[in-house]
Short mmCIF file of C-alpha atoms in Angstrom, two decimals:
data_model
loop_
_atom_site.label_atom_id
_atom_site.label_comp_id
_atom_site.label_asym_id
_atom_site.label_seq_id
_atom_site.Cartn_x
_atom_site.Cartn_y
_atom_site.Cartn_z
CA UNK A 1 182.93 59.70 103.60
CA UNK A 2 181.63 57.93 100.72
CA UNK A 3 184.22 56.75 97.81
CA UNK A 4 183.33 55.77 94.11
CA UNK A 5 185.81 53.52 92.58
CA UNK A 6 186.27 52.55 88.84
CA UNK A 7 187.95 49.16 87.55
CA UNK A 8 189.83 49.92 84.39
CA UNK A 9 190.96 47.22 81.80
CA UNK A 10 192.19 47.19 78.07
CA UNK A 11 189.41 44.89 76.32
CA UNK A 12 191.57 44.42 73.15
CA UNK A 13 194.54 42.69 75.38
CA UNK A 14 192.06 40.65 77.35
CA UNK A 15 189.95 39.78 74.03
CA UNK A 16 193.15 38.42 72.47
CA UNK A 17 193.47 35.80 74.86
CA UNK A 18 191.68 32.32 74.72
CA UNK A 19 188.53 32.31 76.65
CA UNK A 20 189.78 29.97 78.92
CA UNK A 21 192.67 31.82 80.02
CA UNK A 22 190.44 34.61 80.82
CA UNK A 23 188.20 32.31 82.97
CA UNK A 24 191.44 31.10 84.92
CA UNK A 25 192.63 34.48 85.77
CA UNK A 26 189.31 35.66 86.64
CA UNK A 27 188.76 32.49 89.03
CA UNK A 28 191.92 34.11 90.90
CA UNK A 29 189.93 37.11 91.78
CA UNK A 30 187.40 35.04 94.23
CA UNK A 31 189.47 35.02 97.37
CA UNK A 32 190.48 38.48 96.71
CA UNK A 33 186.81 39.71 96.34
CA UNK A 34 185.78 37.57 99.35
CA UNK A 35 188.48 39.59 101.41
CA UNK A 36 187.59 42.99 100.14
CA UNK A 37 183.69 42.44 100.88
CA UNK A 38 184.92 41.25 104.69
CA UNK A 39 186.16 45.01 105.19
CA UNK A 40 182.29 45.39 106.07
CA UNK A 41 182.77 48.80 104.04
CA UNK A 42 181.63 47.89 100.51
CA UNK A 43 178.38 49.49 99.97
CA UNK A 44 178.25 48.45 96.04
CA UNK A 45 180.16 46.40 93.86
CA UNK A 46 179.30 45.42 90.04
CA UNK A 47 180.86 44.29 86.88
CA UNK A 48 180.06 46.05 83.70
CA UNK A 49 179.35 44.79 80.16
CA UNK A 50 181.32 46.48 77.13
CA UNK A 51 177.84 47.96 75.66
CA UNK A 52 177.15 51.65 76.50
CA UNK A 53 175.13 54.27 75.13
CA UNK A 54 176.35 58.32 75.62
CA UNK A 55 173.59 60.73 76.23
CA UNK A 56 174.08 64.59 75.37
CA UNK A 57 171.80 67.17 74.88
CA UNK A 58 172.10 68.95 71.55
CA UNK A 59 169.84 71.29 69.62
CA UNK A 60 167.28 71.19 72.45
CA UNK A 61 166.82 67.19 72.36
CA UNK A 62 168.55 64.34 74.13
CA UNK A 63 170.64 62.33 71.81
CA UNK A 64 171.72 58.91 72.13
CA UNK A 65 174.92 57.51 70.69
CA UNK A 66 176.77 54.40 71.16
CA UNK A 67 179.70 54.66 73.61
CA UNK A 68 182.13 54.70 75.56
CA UNK A 69 181.80 58.27 75.39
CA UNK A 70 185.56 59.07 75.42
CA UNK A 71 188.12 58.28 72.92
CA UNK A 72 190.10 55.60 74.78
CA UNK A 73 191.43 51.92 74.63
CA UNK A 74 190.43 51.24 78.15
CA UNK A 75 186.96 50.57 79.42
CA UNK A 76 185.34 50.63 82.99
CA UNK A 77 184.85 46.73 83.91
CA UNK A 78 183.43 47.28 87.11
CA UNK A 79 182.62 50.05 89.83
CA UNK A 80 182.33 49.84 93.71
CA UNK A 81 181.70 51.98 96.34
CA UNK A 82 182.74 51.92 100.00
CA UNK A 83 183.15 54.13 103.11
CA UNK A 84 186.25 55.19 104.30
CA UNK A 85 187.70 57.90 106.72
CA UNK A 86 189.65 59.56 104.01
CA UNK A 87 191.69 59.13 100.76
CA UNK A 88 194.40 57.22 102.61
CA UNK A 89 191.86 54.78 104.13
CA UNK A 90 190.07 54.36 100.76
CA UNK A 91 193.42 53.79 98.94
CA UNK A 92 193.98 50.90 101.58
CA UNK A 93 190.35 49.60 101.02
CA UNK A 94 190.70 49.81 97.01
CA UNK A 95 193.92 47.84 97.32
CA UNK A 96 192.23 44.74 98.62
CA UNK A 97 190.24 44.50 95.30
CA UNK A 98 191.39 41.90 92.63
CA UNK A 99 192.08 44.70 90.20
CA UNK A 100 195.07 45.25 92.16
CA UNK A 101 195.91 41.83 93.93
CA UNK A 102 195.56 39.44 90.84
CA UNK A 103 199.13 39.61 89.30
CA UNK A 104 197.97 38.76 85.59
CA UNK A 105 196.02 41.91 85.58
CA UNK A 106 198.90 43.94 85.10
CA UNK A 107 198.99 42.27 81.15
CA UNK A 108 195.48 43.81 80.84
CA UNK A 109 195.87 47.06 82.01
CA UNK A 110 193.94 46.52 85.06
CA UNK A 111 193.54 49.62 87.23
CA UNK A 112 191.35 51.57 89.85
CA UNK A 113 190.43 55.19 89.70
CA UNK A 114 189.25 56.36 93.54
CA UNK A 115 187.06 59.20 93.90
CA UNK A 116 185.21 60.81 96.84
CA UNK A 117 181.51 61.16 96.60
CA UNK A 118 180.37 64.42 97.64
CA UNK A 119 176.36 64.29 96.83
CA UNK A 120 175.16 60.90 97.57
CA UNK A 121 172.38 60.72 100.00
CA UNK A 122 173.71 57.70 102.50
CA UNK A 123 170.32 55.42 102.31
CA UNK A 124 172.47 52.35 102.15
CA UNK A 125 172.73 51.14 105.57
#
């Protein structure tokens, strides 16, 4: 089964810290990301920029507005996909990601949402 994970963070809290401090925290992620990749099940891992657009249909036309599309203090900072047998295994694998391994991430609201993907044709392997 394929799982999609979204890593969230609070940009206000991260933006309030000096850039050098954030860079130091992000450097703590590298050994964890290597461990995560070494699982052999990661299909995709991508960081996302803060800019986003929301598309929706209104009055018969596609409308484009600035995102994020929901009212929230959190943003999705990364997405990743992997294969796992079930949700329990997916949770174990997702817990290897730096989002849950780097202690300082707690200060910035780092968290992961794990969702099974039902309609994706598996062309990754």
